[in-house]
Short mmCIF file of C-alpha atoms in Angstrom, two decimals:
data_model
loop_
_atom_site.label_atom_id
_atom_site.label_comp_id
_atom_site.label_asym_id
_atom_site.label_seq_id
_atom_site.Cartn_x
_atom_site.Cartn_y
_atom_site.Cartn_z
CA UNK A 1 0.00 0.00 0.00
CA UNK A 2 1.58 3.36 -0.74
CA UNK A 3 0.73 6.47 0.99
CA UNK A 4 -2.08 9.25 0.40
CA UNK A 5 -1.16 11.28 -2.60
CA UNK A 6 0.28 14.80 -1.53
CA UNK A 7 -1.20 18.13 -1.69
CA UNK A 8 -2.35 19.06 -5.35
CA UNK A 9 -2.32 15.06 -6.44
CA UNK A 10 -5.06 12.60 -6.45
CA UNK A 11 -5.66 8.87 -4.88
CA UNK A 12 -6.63 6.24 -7.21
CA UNK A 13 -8.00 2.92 -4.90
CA UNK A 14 -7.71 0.12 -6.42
CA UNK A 15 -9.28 -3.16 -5.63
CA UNK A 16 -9.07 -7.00 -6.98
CA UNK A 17 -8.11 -9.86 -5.39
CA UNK A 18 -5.69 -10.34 -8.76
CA UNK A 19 -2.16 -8.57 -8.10
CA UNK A 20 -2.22 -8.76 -11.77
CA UNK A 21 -4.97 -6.68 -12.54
CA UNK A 22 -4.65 -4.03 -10.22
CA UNK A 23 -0.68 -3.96 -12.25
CA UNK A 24 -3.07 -3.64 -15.36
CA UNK A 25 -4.89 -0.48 -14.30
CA UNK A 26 -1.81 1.18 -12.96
CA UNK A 27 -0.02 0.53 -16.59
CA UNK A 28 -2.89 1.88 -18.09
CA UNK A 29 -3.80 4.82 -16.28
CA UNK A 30 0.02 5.42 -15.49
CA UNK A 31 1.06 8.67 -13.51
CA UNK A 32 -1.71 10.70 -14.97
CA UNK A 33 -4.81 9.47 -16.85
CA UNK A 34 -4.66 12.75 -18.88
CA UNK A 35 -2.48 16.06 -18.98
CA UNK A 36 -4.95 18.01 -17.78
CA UNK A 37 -4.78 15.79 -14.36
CA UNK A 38 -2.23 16.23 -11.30
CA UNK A 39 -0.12 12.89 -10.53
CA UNK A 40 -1.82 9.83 -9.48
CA UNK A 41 -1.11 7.76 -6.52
CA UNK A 42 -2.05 4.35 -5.98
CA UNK A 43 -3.16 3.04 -3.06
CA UNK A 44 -3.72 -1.01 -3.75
CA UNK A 45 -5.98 -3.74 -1.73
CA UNK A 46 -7.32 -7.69 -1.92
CA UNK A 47 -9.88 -7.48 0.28
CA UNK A 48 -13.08 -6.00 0.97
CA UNK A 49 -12.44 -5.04 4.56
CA UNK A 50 -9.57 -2.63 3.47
CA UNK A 51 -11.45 -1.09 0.38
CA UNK A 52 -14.11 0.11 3.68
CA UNK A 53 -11.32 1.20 5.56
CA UNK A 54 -9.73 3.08 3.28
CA UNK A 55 -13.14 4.45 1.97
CA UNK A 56 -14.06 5.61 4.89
CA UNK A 57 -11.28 7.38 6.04
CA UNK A 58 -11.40 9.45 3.40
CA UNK A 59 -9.03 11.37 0.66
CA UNK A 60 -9.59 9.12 -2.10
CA UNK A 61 -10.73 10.65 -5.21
CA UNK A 62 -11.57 7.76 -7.49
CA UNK A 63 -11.84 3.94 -6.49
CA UNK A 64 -11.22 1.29 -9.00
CA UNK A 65 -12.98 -1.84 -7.90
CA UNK A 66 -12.85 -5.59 -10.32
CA UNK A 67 -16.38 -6.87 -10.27
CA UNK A 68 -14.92 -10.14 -11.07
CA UNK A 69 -12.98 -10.24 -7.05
CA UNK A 70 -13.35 -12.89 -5.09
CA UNK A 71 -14.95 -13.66 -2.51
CA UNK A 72 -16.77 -9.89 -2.61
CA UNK A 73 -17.14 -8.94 -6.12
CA UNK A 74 -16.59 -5.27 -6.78
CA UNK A 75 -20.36 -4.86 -7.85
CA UNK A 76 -21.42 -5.61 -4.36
CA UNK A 77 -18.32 -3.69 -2.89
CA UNK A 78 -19.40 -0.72 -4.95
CA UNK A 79 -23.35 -1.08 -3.99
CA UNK A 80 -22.36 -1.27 -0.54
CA UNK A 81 -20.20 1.70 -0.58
CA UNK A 82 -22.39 4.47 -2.24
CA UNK A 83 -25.24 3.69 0.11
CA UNK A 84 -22.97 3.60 3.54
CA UNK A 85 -20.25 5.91 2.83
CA UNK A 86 -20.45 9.30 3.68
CA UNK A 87 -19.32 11.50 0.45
CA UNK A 88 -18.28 8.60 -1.27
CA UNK A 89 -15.89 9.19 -3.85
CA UNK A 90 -16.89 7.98 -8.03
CA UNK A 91 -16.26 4.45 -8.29
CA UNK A 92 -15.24 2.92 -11.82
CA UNK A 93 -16.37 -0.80 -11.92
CA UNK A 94 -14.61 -3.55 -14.25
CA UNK A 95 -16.79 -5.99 -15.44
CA UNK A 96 -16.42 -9.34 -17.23
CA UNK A 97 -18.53 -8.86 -19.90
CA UNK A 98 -20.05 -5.12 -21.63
CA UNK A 99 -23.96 -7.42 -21.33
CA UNK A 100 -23.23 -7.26 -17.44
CA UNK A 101 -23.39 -3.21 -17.87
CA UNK A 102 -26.91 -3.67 -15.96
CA UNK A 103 -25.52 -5.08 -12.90
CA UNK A 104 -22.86 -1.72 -12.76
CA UNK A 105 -26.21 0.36 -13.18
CA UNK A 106 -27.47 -1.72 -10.25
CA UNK A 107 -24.35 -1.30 -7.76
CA UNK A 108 -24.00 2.25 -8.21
CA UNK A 109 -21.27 2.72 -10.49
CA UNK A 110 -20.31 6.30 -11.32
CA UNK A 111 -18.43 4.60 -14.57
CA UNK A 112 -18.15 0.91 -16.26
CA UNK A 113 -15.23 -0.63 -18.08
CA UNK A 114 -15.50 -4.19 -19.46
CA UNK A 115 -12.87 -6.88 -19.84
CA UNK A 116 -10.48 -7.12 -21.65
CA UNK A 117 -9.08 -4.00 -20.47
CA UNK A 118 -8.20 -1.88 -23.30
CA UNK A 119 -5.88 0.96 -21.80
CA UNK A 120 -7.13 4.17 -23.81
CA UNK A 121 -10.55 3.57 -22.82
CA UNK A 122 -9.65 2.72 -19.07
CA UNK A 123 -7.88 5.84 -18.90
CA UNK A 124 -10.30 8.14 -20.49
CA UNK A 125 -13.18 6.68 -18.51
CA UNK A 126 -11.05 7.49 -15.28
CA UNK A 127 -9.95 10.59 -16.35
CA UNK A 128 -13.77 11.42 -16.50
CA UNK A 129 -14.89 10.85 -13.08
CA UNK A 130 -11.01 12.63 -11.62
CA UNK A 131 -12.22 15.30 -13.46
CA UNK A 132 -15.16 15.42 -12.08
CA UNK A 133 -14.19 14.17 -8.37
CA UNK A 134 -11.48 16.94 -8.38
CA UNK A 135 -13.91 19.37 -9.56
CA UNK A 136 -15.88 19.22 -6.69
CA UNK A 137 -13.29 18.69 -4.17
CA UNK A 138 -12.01 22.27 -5.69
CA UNK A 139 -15.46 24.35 -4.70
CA UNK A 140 -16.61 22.18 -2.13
CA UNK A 141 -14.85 24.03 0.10
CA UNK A 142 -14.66 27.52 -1.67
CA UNK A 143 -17.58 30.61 -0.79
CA UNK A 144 -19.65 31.46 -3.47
CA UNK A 145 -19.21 34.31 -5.90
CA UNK A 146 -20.16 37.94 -4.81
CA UNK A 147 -23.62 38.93 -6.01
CA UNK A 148 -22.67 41.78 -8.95
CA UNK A 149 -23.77 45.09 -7.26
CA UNK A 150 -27.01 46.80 -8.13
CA UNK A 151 -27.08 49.45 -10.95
CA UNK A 152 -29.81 50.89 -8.70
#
């Protein structure tokens, strides 16, 4: 597991009980998903428990999860986490097959990617919901505009 990303970066959680596909995702998004995006870093987990952990505690700003894990598919992982964590970040769901796009509408899913992992789409389907996720991280916290004053 590596550590939060630093100030002006964004955290990419990735789960999947296959070392080998979470190494897939990281080639393919890489240290950005797109130039208009700060540096990525990766924090990486097996196991359900530690995708609730980590959800929970906050600071990530997208969360990768395979909905073909074992024993909790990401599907379920994902359902799970939208309805019981509080400002839950976009979740990107990888399923098996594009037919099972139903069962990513079902759990939640803020996007879908279907196997076999083709990079350029991965990355551009990520760089979506950073966009987004970093977009409201950035006025979440900011006041809102001054009213223009009154010609009056």
């Amino acid at each position: 597991m590596t550590v939060p990303a630093a100030s002006g970066g964004c955290t990419v959680l990735l789960y999947s009980d296959d070392s080998s596909i979470r190494e897939r995702v990281k080639l393919a998004l890489g240290r950005r998903p797109a130039a208009d995006l700060p540096r990525v870093e990766y924090l990486e987990t097996a196991t359900e428990p530690a995708v609730r952990k980590m959800l929970d505690a906050g600071g990530i700003d997208l969360a990768v999860l395979d909905g073909e894990a074992t024993p909790a598919g990401g599907l379920g992982v994902c359902r799970a986490a939208k309805n019981e964590v509080f400002r839950c970040p976009p979740i990107l769901v990888l399923i098996g097959r594009a037919q099972d796009a139903w069962l990513a509408n079902w759990s939640q899913a803020d996007g879908v990617v279907s196997y076999p992992l083709e990079p350029v789409g991965l990355a551009a389907e990520a760089a979506r919901l950073l966009r987004g996720a970093l977009g409201a991280t950035l006025t979440e916290g900011s006041s809102p505009a001054p009213l223009p004053a009154s010609g009056h």
